[in-house]
Short mmCIF file of C-alpha atoms in Angstrom, two decimals:
data_model
loop_
_atom_site.label_atom_id
_atom_site.label_comp_id
_atom_site.label_asym_id
_atom_site.label_seq_id
_atom_site.Cartn_x
_atom_site.Cartn_y
_atom_site.Cartn_z
CA UNK A 15 108.24 69.72 131.51
CA UNK A 16 108.57 73.24 132.94
CA UNK A 17 106.45 76.20 131.74
CA UNK A 18 109.21 77.67 129.51
CA UNK A 19 109.71 74.31 127.76
CA UNK A 20 105.97 73.87 127.33
CA UNK A 21 105.72 77.41 125.87
CA UNK A 22 108.61 76.73 123.49
CA UNK A 23 107.06 73.47 122.33
CA UNK A 24 103.68 75.16 121.77
CA UNK A 25 105.38 77.92 119.76
CA UNK A 26 107.06 75.42 117.47
CA UNK A 27 103.99 73.23 116.91
CA UNK A 28 102.93 73.17 113.29
CA UNK A 29 99.46 74.09 112.12
CA UNK A 30 97.50 71.23 110.58
CA UNK A 31 95.26 73.63 108.71
CA UNK A 32 97.14 75.66 106.16
CA UNK A 33 96.42 78.10 103.45
CA UNK A 34 96.54 77.50 99.74
CA UNK A 35 97.55 79.69 96.78
CA UNK A 36 98.39 83.31 97.44
CA UNK A 37 97.47 83.06 101.13
CA UNK A 38 100.01 80.22 101.47
CA UNK A 39 102.72 82.48 99.95
CA UNK A 40 101.88 85.22 102.46
CA UNK A 41 101.86 82.69 105.32
CA UNK A 42 105.36 81.52 104.29
CA UNK A 43 106.58 85.13 104.53
CA UNK A 44 104.68 85.93 107.77
CA UNK A 45 105.53 82.88 109.87
CA UNK A 46 109.26 83.52 110.28
CA UNK A 47 108.64 87.22 111.10
CA UNK A 48 106.07 86.23 113.71
CA UNK A 49 108.31 83.54 115.16
CA UNK A 50 111.22 86.01 115.51
CA UNK A 51 108.89 88.28 117.47
CA UNK A 52 107.73 85.43 119.75
CA UNK A 53 104.28 85.03 118.11
CA UNK A 54 102.73 82.28 116.05
CA UNK A 55 100.57 82.43 112.94
CA UNK A 56 96.98 81.32 113.28
CA UNK A 57 95.61 82.13 109.82
CA UNK A 58 96.03 84.25 106.70
CA UNK A 59 92.92 85.40 104.82
CA UNK A 60 92.84 87.48 101.68
CA UNK A 61 89.44 88.98 101.03
CA UNK A 62 87.67 91.64 99.00
CA UNK A 63 87.92 92.45 95.38
CA UNK A 64 91.45 92.17 94.04
CA UNK A 65 92.82 91.18 97.46
CA UNK A 66 91.78 94.45 99.10
CA UNK A 67 92.32 93.13 102.66
CA UNK A 68 95.07 90.88 103.95
CA UNK A 69 94.24 89.57 107.39
CA UNK A 70 97.04 88.03 109.46
CA UNK A 71 95.70 86.38 112.60
CA UNK A 72 98.41 85.78 115.19
CA UNK A 73 98.84 85.00 118.88
CA UNK A 74 101.35 84.61 121.66
CA UNK A 75 101.99 80.98 122.71
CA UNK A 76 99.46 81.54 125.52
CA UNK A 77 96.76 82.33 122.90
CA UNK A 78 96.47 86.04 123.61
CA UNK A 79 97.41 89.12 121.59
CA UNK A 80 97.10 92.80 122.57
CA UNK A 81 96.41 95.76 120.34
CA UNK A 82 99.97 96.99 120.95
CA UNK A 83 101.32 93.60 119.79
CA UNK A 84 99.18 93.80 116.63
CA UNK A 85 100.89 97.17 115.87
CA UNK A 86 104.33 95.69 116.49
CA UNK A 87 103.62 92.79 114.13
CA UNK A 88 102.24 95.13 111.50
CA UNK A 89 105.34 97.37 111.64
CA UNK A 90 107.66 94.38 111.28
CA UNK A 91 105.68 92.51 108.69
CA UNK A 92 104.89 95.42 106.33
CA UNK A 93 108.49 95.88 105.02
CA UNK A 94 108.75 92.11 104.36
CA UNK A 95 105.51 92.09 102.40
CA UNK A 96 106.59 95.23 100.55
CA UNK A 97 109.93 93.68 99.62
CA UNK A 98 108.40 90.43 98.33
CA UNK A 99 105.19 92.04 96.96
CA UNK A 100 103.06 88.84 97.01
CA UNK A 101 99.80 90.71 96.40
CA UNK A 102 99.39 92.81 93.28
CA UNK A 103 97.97 96.28 93.69
CA UNK A 104 96.83 98.10 96.80
CA UNK A 105 95.66 96.17 99.88
CA UNK A 106 95.06 96.84 103.56
CA UNK A 107 97.07 94.82 106.07
CA UNK A 108 95.00 93.84 109.12
CA UNK A 109 96.70 92.10 112.04
CA UNK A 110 94.37 90.64 114.61
CA UNK A 111 94.07 88.13 117.46
CA UNK A 112 92.12 84.89 116.87
CA UNK A 113 89.15 86.25 118.87
CA UNK A 114 86.87 84.40 121.27
CA UNK A 115 85.34 82.00 118.77
CA UNK A 116 88.82 81.29 117.40
CA UNK A 117 89.84 78.83 114.75
CA UNK A 118 91.57 75.73 116.06
CA UNK A 119 94.63 75.14 113.87
CA UNK A 120 97.09 73.19 116.01
CA UNK A 121 96.55 69.81 117.75
CA UNK A 122 97.30 71.46 121.12
CA UNK A 123 94.34 73.84 120.56
CA UNK A 124 92.02 70.88 121.17
CA UNK A 125 93.68 70.23 124.55
CA UNK A 126 93.78 73.87 125.60
CA UNK A 127 90.07 74.32 124.76
CA UNK A 128 88.81 70.94 126.05
CA UNK A 129 85.49 71.44 127.82
CA UNK A 130 84.30 74.02 125.32
CA UNK A 131 81.93 73.63 122.37
CA UNK A 132 83.44 73.50 118.85
CA UNK A 133 82.39 73.00 115.23
CA UNK A 134 84.51 70.80 113.01
CA UNK A 135 84.25 70.26 109.27
CA UNK A 136 86.00 67.29 107.76
CA UNK A 137 87.72 67.14 104.36
CA UNK A 138 85.72 63.99 103.56
CA UNK A 139 82.73 62.37 105.17
CA UNK A 140 83.21 60.17 108.22
CA UNK A 141 80.33 57.79 108.88
CA UNK A 142 78.34 59.82 106.31
CA UNK A 143 78.95 63.20 107.98
CA UNK A 144 81.33 66.07 107.26
CA UNK A 145 80.18 68.42 110.02
CA UNK A 146 80.37 67.75 113.74
CA UNK A 147 79.47 70.02 116.69
CA UNK A 148 79.98 69.16 120.29
CA UNK A 149 82.04 69.45 123.47
CA UNK A 150 85.79 69.07 123.00
CA UNK A 151 87.36 66.30 125.10
CA UNK A 152 90.97 66.82 124.01
CA UNK A 153 93.20 64.90 121.68
CA UNK A 154 94.40 61.32 121.76
CA UNK A 155 96.53 59.38 119.28
CA UNK A 156 96.22 62.06 116.53
CA UNK A 157 92.42 62.15 116.93
CA UNK A 158 90.30 64.98 118.27
CA UNK A 159 87.97 63.63 120.90
CA UNK A 160 84.60 65.35 120.81
CA UNK A 161 81.27 64.57 122.40
CA UNK A 162 78.58 64.76 119.71
CA UNK A 163 74.92 63.90 119.38
CA UNK A 164 74.75 61.10 116.80
CA UNK A 165 70.95 61.11 116.90
CA UNK A 166 68.43 58.33 117.41
CA UNK A 167 69.45 55.32 119.43
CA UNK A 168 73.13 56.23 119.28
CA UNK A 169 72.53 59.43 121.30
CA UNK A 170 75.48 61.41 122.61
CA UNK A 171 78.89 59.79 122.35
CA UNK A 172 82.54 60.78 122.46
CA UNK A 173 84.09 60.03 119.11
CA UNK A 174 87.56 60.42 117.60
CA UNK A 175 88.10 62.41 114.40
CA UNK A 176 91.51 62.28 112.66
CA UNK A 177 93.27 65.62 113.00
CA UNK A 178 94.71 65.48 109.51
CA UNK A 179 91.25 65.07 107.98
CA UNK A 180 89.89 68.27 109.53
CA UNK A 181 89.27 71.06 107.03
CA UNK A 182 88.04 73.63 109.49
CA UNK A 183 87.59 73.86 113.26
CA UNK A 184 86.53 76.66 115.50
CA UNK A 185 85.14 77.31 118.92
CA UNK A 186 81.43 78.09 119.28
CA UNK A 187 80.63 81.39 121.04
CA UNK A 188 78.94 80.50 124.35
CA UNK A 189 78.61 82.21 127.69
CA UNK A 190 81.13 79.79 129.23
CA UNK A 191 83.64 80.62 126.46
CA UNK A 192 83.19 84.36 126.96
CA UNK A 193 83.79 83.99 130.71
CA UNK A 194 86.98 81.98 130.06
CA UNK A 195 88.25 84.48 127.53
CA UNK A 196 87.72 87.29 130.00
CA UNK A 197 89.49 85.28 132.72
CA UNK A 198 92.47 84.60 130.48
CA UNK A 199 92.70 88.27 129.41
CA UNK A 200 93.27 89.37 133.03
#
């Protein structure tokens, strides 16, 4: 697969973590606008009293996003949000990149960030645990492979966690992650 095909496939890949309620309505409006501009949605968060801040987190297929691109997205997205008016009252639109300790929302994120530490929270307990923290090993057969310390005699092992049972996943801010983020930004 050439780089252009890989980029197109990554752009079209669906998020396995989605929003609910009002944030889901905003995501449904934002995703097509972002796709038309060549970006992909990472997350929508509505926070503050009475929905005072609407945060749209987006990225290029390579995982980056510049300040100028945030401005472009904001200018294109604002009229769509104004026309559909999903949030009552006044709110501030904030467009941002995922940041260094980014959320992992697509299966490919676990491949791209293999070798870096992550925290995962499951929708339901697996072997009595809902939270896992360890080194990402990638993805295999719809399972995130992660090296975790299981404690006691079990020690450190690579386990598989079903992607569709993950409620939240994000990278852990480490020196190695900061170095990689700086390298990718160049």
